[in-house]
PDB file of C-alpha atoms in Angstrom:
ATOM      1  CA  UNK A   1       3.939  -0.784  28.795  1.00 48.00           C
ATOM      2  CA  UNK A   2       1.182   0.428  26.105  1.00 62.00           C
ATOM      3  CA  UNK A   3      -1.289  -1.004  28.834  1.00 61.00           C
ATOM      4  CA  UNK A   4       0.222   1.486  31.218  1.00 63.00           C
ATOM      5  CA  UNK A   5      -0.153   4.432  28.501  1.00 70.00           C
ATOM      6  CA  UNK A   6      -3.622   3.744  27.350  1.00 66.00           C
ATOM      7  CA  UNK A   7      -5.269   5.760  29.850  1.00 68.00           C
ATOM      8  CA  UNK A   8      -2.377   8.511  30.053  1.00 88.00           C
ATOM      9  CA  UNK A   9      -2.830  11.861  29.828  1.00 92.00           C
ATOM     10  CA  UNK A  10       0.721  12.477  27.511  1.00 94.00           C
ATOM     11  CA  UNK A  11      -0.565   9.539  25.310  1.00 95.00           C
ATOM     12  CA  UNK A  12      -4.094  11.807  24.738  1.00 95.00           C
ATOM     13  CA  UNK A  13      -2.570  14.767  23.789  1.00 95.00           C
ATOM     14  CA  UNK A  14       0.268  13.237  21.502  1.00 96.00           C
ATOM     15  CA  UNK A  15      -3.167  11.677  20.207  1.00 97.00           C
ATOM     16  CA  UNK A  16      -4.572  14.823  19.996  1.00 97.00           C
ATOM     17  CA  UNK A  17      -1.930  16.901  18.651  1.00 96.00           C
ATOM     18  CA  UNK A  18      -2.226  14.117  15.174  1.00 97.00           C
ATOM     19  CA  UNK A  19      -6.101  14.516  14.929  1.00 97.00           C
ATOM     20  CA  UNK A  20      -5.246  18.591  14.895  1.00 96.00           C
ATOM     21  CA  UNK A  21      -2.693  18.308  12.246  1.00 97.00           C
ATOM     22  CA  UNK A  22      -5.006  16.374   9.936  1.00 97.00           C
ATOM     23  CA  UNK A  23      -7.667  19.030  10.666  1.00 95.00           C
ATOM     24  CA  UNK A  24     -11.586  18.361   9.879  1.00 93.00           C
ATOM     25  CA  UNK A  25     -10.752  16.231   6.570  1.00 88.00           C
ATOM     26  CA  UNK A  26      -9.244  13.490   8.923  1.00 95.00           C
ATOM     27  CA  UNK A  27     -11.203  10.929  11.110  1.00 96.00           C
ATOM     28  CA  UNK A  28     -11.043  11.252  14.844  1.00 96.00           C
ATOM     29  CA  UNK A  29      -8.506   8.849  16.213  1.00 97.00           C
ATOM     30  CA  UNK A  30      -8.625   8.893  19.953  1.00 95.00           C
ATOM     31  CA  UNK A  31     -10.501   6.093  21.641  1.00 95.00           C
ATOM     32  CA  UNK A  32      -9.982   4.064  24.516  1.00 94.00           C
ATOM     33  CA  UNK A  33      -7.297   1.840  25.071  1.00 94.00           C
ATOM     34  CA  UNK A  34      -5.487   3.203  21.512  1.00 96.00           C
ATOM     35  CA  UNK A  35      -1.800   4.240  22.055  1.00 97.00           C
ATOM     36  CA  UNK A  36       0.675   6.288  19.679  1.00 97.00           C
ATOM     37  CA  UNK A  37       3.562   3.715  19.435  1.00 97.00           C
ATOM     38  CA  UNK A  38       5.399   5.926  17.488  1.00 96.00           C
ATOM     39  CA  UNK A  39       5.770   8.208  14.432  1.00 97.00           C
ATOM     40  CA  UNK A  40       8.102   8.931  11.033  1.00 97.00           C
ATOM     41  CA  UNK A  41       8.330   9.870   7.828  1.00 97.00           C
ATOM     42  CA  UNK A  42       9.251   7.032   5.212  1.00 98.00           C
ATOM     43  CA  UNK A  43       9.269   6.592   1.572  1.00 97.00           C
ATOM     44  CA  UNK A  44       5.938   4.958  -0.066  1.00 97.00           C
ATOM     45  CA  UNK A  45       7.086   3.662  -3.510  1.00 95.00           C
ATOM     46  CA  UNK A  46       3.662   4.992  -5.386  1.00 93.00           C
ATOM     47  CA  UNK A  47       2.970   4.031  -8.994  1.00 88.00           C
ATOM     48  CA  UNK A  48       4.806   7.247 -10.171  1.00 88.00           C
ATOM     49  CA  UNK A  49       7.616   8.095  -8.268  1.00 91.00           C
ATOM     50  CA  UNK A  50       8.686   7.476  -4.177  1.00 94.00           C
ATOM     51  CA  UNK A  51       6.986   9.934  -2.086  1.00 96.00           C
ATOM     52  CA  UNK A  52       7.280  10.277   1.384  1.00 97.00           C
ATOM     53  CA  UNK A  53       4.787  10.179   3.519  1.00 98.00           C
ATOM     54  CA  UNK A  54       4.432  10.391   7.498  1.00 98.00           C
ATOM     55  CA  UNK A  55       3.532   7.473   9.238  1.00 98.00           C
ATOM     56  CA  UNK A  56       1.763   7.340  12.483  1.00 98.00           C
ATOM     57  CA  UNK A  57       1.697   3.552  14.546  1.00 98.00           C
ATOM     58  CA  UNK A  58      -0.779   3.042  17.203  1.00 98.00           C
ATOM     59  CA  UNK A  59      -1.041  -0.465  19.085  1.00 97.00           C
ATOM     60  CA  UNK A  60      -4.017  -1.545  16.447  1.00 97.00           C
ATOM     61  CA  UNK A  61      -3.964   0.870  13.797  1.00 98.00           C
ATOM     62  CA  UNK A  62      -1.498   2.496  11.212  1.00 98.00           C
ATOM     63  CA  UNK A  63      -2.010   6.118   9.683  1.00 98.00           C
ATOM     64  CA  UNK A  64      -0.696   7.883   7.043  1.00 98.00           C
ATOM     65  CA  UNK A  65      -1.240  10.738   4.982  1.00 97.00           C
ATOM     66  CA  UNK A  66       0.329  13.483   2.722  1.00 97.00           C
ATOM     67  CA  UNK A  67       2.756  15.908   3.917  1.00 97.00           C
ATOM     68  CA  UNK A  68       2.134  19.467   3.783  1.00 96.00           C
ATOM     69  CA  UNK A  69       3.935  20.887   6.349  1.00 93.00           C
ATOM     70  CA  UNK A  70       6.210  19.032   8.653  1.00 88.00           C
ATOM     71  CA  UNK A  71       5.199  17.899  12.043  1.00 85.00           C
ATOM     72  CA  UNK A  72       2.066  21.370  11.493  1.00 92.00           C
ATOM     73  CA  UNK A  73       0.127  19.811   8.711  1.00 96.00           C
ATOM     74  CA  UNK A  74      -0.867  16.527   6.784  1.00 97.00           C
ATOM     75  CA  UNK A  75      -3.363  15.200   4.703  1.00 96.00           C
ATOM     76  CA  UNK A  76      -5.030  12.288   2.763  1.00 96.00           C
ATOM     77  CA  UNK A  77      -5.538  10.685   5.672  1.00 97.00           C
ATOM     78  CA  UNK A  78      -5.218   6.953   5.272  1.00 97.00           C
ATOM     79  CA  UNK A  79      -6.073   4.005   7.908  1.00 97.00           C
ATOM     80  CA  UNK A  80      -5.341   0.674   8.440  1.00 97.00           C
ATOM     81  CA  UNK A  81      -6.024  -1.991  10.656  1.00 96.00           C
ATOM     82  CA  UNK A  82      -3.103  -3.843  11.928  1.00 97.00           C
ATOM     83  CA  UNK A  83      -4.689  -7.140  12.930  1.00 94.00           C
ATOM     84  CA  UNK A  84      -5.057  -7.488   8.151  1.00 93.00           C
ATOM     85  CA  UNK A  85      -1.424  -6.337   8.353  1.00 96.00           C
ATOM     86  CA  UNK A  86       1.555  -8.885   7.473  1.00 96.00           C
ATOM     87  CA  UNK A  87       4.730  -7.478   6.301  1.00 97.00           C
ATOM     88  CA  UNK A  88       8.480  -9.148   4.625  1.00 96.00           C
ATOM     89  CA  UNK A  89      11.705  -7.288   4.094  1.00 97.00           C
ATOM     90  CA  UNK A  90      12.584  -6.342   0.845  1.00 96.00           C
ATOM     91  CA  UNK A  91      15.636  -6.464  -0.672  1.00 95.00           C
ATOM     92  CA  UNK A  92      17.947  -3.254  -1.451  1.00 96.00           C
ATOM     93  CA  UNK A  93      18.149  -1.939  -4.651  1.00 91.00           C
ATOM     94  CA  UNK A  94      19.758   0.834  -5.832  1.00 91.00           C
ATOM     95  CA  UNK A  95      18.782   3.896  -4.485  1.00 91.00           C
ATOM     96  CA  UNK A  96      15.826   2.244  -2.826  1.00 93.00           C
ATOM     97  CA  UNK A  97      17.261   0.671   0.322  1.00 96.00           C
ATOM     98  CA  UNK A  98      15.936  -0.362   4.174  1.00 98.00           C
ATOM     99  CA  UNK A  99      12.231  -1.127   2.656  1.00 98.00           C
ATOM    100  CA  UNK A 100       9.905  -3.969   3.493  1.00 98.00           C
ATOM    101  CA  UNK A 101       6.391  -4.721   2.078  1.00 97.00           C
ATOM    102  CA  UNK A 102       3.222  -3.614   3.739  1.00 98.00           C
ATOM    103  CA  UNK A 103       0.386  -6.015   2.564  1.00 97.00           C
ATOM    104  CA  UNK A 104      -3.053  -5.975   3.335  1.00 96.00           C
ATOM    105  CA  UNK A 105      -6.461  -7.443   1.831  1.00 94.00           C
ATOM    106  CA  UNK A 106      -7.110  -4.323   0.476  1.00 93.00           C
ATOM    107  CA  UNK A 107      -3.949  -2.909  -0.726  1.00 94.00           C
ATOM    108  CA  UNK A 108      -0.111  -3.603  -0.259  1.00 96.00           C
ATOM    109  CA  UNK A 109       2.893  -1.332  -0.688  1.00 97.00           C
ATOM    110  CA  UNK A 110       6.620  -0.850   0.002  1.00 97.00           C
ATOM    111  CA  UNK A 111       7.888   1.651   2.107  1.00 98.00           C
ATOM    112  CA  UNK A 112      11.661   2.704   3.188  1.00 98.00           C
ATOM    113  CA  UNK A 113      13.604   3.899   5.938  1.00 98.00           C
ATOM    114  CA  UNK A 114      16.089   5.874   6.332  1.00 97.00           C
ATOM    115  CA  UNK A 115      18.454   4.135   8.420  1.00 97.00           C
ATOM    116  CA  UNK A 116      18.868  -0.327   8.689  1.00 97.00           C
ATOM    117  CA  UNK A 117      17.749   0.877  12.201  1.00 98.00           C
ATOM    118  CA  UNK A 118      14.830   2.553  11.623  1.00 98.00           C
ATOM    119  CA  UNK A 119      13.643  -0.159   9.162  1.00 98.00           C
ATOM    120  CA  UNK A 120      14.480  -2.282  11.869  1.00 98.00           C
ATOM    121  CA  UNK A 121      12.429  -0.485  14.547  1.00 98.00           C
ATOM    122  CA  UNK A 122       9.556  -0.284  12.845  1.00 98.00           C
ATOM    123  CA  UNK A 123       9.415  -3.702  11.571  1.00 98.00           C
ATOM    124  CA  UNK A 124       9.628  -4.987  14.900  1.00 98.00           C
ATOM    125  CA  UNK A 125       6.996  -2.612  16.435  1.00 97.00           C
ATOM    126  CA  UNK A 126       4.437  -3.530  13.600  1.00 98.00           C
ATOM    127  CA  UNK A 127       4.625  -7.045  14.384  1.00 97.00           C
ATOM    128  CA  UNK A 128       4.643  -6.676  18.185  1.00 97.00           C
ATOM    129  CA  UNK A 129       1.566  -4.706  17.802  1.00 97.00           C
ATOM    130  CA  UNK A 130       0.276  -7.342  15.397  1.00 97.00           C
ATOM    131  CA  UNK A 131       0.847 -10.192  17.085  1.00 96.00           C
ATOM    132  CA  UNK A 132      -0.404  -8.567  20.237  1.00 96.00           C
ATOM    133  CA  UNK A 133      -3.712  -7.855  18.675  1.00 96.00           C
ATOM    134  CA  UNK A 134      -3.962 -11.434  17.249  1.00 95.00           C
ATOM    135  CA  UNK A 135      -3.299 -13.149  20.215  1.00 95.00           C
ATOM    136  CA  UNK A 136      -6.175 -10.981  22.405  1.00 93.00           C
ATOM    137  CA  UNK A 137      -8.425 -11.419  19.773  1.00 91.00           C
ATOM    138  CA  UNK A 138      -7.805 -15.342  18.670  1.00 91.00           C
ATOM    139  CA  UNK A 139      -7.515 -14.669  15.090  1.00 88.00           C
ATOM    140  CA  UNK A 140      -5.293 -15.861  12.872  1.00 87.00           C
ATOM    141  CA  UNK A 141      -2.826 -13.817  10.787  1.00 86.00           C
ATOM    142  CA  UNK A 142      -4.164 -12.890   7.251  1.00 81.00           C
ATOM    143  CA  UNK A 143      -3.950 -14.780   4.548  1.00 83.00           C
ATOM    144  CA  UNK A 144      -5.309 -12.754   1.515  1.00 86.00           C
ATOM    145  CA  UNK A 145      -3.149 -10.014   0.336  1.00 92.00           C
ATOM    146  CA  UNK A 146      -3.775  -7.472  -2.174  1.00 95.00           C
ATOM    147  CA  UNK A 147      -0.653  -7.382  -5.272  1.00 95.00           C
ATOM    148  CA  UNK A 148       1.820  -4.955  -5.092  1.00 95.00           C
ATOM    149  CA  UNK A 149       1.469  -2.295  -7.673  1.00 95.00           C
ATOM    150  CA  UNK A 150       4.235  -2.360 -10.160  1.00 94.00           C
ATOM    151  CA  UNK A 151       5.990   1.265 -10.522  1.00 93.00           C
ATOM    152  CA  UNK A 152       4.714   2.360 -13.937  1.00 94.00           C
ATOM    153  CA  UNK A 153       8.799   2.979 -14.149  1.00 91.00           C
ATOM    154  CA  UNK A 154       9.370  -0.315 -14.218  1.00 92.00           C
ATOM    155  CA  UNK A 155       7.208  -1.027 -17.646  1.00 95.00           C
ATOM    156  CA  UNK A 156       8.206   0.350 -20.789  1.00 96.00           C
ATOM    157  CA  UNK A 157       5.577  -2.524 -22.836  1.00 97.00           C
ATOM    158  CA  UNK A 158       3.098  -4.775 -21.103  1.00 98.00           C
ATOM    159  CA  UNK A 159       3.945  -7.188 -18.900  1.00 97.00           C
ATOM    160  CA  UNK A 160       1.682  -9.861 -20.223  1.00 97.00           C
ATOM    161  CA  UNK A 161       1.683  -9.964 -23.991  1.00 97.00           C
ATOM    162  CA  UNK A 162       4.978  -8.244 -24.174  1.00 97.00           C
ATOM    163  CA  UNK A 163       4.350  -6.374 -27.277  1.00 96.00           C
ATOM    164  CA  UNK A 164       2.218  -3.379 -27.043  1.00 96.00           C
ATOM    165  CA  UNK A 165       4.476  -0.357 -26.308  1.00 96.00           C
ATOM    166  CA  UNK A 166       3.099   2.519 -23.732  1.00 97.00           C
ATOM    167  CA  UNK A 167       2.470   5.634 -25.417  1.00 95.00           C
ATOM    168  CA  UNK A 168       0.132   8.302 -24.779  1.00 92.00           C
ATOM    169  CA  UNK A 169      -2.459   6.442 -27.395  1.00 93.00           C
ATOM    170  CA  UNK A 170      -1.440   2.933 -25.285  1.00 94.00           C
ATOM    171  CA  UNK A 171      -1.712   3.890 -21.736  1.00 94.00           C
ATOM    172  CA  UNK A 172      -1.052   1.744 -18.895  1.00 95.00           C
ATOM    173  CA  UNK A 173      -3.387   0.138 -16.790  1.00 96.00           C
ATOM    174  CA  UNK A 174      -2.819  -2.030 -13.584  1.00 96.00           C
ATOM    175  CA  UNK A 175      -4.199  -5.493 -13.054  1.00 97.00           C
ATOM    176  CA  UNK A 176      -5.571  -5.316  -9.401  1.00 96.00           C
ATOM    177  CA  UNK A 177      -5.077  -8.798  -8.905  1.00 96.00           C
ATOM    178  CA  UNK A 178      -1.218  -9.764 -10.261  1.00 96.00           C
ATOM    179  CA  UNK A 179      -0.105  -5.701  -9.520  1.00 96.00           C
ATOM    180  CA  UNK A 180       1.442  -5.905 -13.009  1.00 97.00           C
ATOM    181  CA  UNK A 181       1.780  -3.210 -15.818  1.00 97.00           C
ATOM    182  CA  UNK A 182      -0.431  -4.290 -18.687  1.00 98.00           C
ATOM    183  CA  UNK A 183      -2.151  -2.700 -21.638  1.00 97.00           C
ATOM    184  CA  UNK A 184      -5.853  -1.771 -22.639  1.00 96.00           C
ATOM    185  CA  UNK A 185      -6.243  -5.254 -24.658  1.00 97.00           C
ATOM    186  CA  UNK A 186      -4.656  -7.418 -22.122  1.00 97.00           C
ATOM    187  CA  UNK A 187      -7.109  -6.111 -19.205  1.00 97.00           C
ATOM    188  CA  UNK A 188     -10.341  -5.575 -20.735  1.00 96.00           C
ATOM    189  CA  UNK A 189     -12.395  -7.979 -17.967  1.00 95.00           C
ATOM    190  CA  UNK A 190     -13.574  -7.172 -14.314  1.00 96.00           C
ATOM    191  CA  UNK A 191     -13.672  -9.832 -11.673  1.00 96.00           C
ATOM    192  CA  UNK A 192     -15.131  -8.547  -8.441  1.00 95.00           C
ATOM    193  CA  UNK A 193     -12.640  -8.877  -5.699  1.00 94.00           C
ATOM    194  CA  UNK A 194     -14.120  -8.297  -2.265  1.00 93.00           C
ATOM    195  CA  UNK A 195     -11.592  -7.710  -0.434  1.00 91.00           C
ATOM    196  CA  UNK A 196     -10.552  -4.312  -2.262  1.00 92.00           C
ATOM    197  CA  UNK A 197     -13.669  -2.836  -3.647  1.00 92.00           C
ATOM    198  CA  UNK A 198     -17.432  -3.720  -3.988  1.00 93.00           C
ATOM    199  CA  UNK A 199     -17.567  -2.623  -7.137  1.00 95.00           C
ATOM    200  CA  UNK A 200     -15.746  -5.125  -9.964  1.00 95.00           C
ATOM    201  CA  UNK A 201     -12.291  -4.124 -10.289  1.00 95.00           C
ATOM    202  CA  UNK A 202      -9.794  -4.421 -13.955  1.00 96.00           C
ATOM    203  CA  UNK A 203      -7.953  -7.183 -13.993  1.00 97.00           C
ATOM    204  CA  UNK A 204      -5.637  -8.690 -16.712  1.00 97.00           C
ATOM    205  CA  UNK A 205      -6.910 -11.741 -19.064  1.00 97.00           C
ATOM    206  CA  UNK A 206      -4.988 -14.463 -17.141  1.00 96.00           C
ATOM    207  CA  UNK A 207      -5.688 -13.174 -13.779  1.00 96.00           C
ATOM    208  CA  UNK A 208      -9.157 -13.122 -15.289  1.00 96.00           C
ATOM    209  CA  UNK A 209      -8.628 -16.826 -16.396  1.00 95.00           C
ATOM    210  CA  UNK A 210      -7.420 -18.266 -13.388  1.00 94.00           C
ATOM    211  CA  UNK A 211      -9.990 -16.767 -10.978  1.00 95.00           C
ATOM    212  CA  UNK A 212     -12.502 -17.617 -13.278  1.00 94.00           C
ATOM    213  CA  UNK A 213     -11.329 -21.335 -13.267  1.00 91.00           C
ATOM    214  CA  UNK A 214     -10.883 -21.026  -9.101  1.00 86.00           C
ATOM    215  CA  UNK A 215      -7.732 -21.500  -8.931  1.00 73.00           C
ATOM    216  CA  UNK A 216      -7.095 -17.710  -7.448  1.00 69.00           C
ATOM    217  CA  UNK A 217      -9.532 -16.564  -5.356  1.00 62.00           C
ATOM    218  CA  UNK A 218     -12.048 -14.148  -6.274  1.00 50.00           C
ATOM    219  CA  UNK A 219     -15.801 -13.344  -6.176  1.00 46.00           C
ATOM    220  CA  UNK A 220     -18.427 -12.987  -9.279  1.00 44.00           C
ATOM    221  CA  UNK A 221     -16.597 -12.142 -12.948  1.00 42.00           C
ATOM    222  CA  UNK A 222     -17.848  -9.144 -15.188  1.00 42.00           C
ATOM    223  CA  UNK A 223     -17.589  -8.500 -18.645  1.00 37.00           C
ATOM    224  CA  UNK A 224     -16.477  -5.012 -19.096  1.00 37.00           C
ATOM    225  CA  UNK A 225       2.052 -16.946 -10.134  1.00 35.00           C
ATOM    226  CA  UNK A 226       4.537 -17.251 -12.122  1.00 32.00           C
ATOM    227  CA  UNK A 227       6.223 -14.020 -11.711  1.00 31.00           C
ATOM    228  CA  UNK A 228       8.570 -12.935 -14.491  1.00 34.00           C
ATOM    229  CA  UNK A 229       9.690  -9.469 -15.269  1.00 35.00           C
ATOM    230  CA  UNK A 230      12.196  -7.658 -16.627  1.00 36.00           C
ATOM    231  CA  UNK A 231      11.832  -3.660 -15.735  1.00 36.00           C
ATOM    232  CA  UNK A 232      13.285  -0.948 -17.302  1.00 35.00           C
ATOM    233  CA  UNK A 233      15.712   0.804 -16.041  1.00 32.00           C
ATOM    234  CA  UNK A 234      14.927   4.100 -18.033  1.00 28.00           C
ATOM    235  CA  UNK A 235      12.819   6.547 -17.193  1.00 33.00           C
ATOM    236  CA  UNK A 236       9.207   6.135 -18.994  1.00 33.00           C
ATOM    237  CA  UNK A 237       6.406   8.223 -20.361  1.00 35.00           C
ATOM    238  CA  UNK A 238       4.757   7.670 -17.140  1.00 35.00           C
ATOM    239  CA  UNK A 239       1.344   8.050 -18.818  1.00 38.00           C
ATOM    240  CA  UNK A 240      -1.474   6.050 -16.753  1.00 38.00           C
ATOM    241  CA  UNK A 241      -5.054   5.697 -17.087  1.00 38.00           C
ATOM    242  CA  UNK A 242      -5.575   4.194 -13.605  1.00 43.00           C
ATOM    243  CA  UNK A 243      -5.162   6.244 -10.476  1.00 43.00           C
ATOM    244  CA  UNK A 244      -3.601   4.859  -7.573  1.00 43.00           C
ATOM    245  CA  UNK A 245      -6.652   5.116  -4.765  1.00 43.00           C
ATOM    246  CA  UNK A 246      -4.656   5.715  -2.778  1.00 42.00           C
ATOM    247  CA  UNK A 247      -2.511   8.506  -3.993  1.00 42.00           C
ATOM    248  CA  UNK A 248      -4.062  10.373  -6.458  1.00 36.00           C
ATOM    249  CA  UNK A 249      -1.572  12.353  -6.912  1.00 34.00           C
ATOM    250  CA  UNK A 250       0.957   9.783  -7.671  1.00 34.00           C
TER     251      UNK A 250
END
């Protein structure tokens, strides 16, 4: 079927019609053999708040950007390849419900339907289109995934030491290895991580630990998992010193 729309002229101009509503800031999108699977908006749980965002799957690549006006105008264009992607279901909670995880060696994130069905429709087109690009490439499915950012929400102290409170003097800062919540003090050290920037990236002091002692991998340490967590129900100060890349905005 996509084999059968990669030359066709409706699949160009639905191609087309995305390119024009991302305008000159976006990157051109239609080459051959590419197909629009399909499109959507969903829920991207950013470090601030859920936002939604609109989605765009193509047979090897998956778009997304801002909204600005529906279905006329988007921005913050953002693409990835779907032969890094690997996504898992995630659980419902509260008012977040029909989510799964989007990880990837450069960044991971959780997203959310509307509908069971929806989530269930595009879960199964992502890994169609993933396996199908794995299988006429001979690669192997991706092992390395960046952490999920904790919501800043979800940390009222740091989630290492457990003591230091986030105010406006404390802010938070993100470990880009573990994802957690963690204070100046507790993620003072950069560890280069390849796979998400070239540049050495903050991490916290046992992330820091273990990659320098190889048992996570890493890359060359700068100067500059047991997973257990308790978040906060309440709403927090929300005051951040690191911006999601991603989302500036957020």
């Amino acid at each position: 079927m996509v084999d059968r729309l990669a030359n066709s002229e409706a699949n160009s101009k639905r191609i087309a019609v995305v390119e024009g509503c991302f305008g000159t800031a976006g990157q051109p999108l239609a080459i051959p053999g590419r197909v629009l699977i399909g499109e959507g908006v969903l829920t991207k749980l950013c470090r601030k708040k859920p936002k939604a965002r609109q989605f765009f799957l193509f047979n090897d690549i998956l778009v997304y950007g801002n909204i600005v006006i529906q279905k006329k105008k988007y921005n913050k264009q953002h693409i990835i390849p779907l032969e890094s992607v690997t996504i898992d279901t995630v659980e419902d909670e509260g008012d977040l419900r029909n989510g799964w995880l989007i990880k990837t060696p450069t960044k991971s994130f959780a997203v959310y339907a509307a509908t069971a069905t929806e989530k269930s429709e595009w879960m199964n087109h992502i890994n169609k289109c993933v396996s199908d690009l794995l299988e006429k490439s001979g690669k192997s499915p991706s092992s390395e995934h960046a952490a999920v950012w904790v919501p800043d929400s979800e940390a009222t102290v740091c989630m290492r030491c457990q003591k230091i409170k986030f105010t406006p003097v404390s802010r938070r800062h993100h470990c880009r290895k573990c994802g957690f919540v963690v204070c100046g003090p507790c993620s003072e050290k950069k560890f280069l991580l390849p796979s998400q920037s070239s540049k050495p990236v903050r991490v916290c002091e046992f992330c820091y630990e273990q990659l320098s002692a190889g048992t996570l991998g890493g890359g060359l340490s700068v100067r500059s998992d047991s997973y257990s967590r308790s978040p906060s129900k309440f709403p927090s100060n929300n005051v951040s010193d690191d911006e999601d890349e991603d989302d500036s905005s957020d």
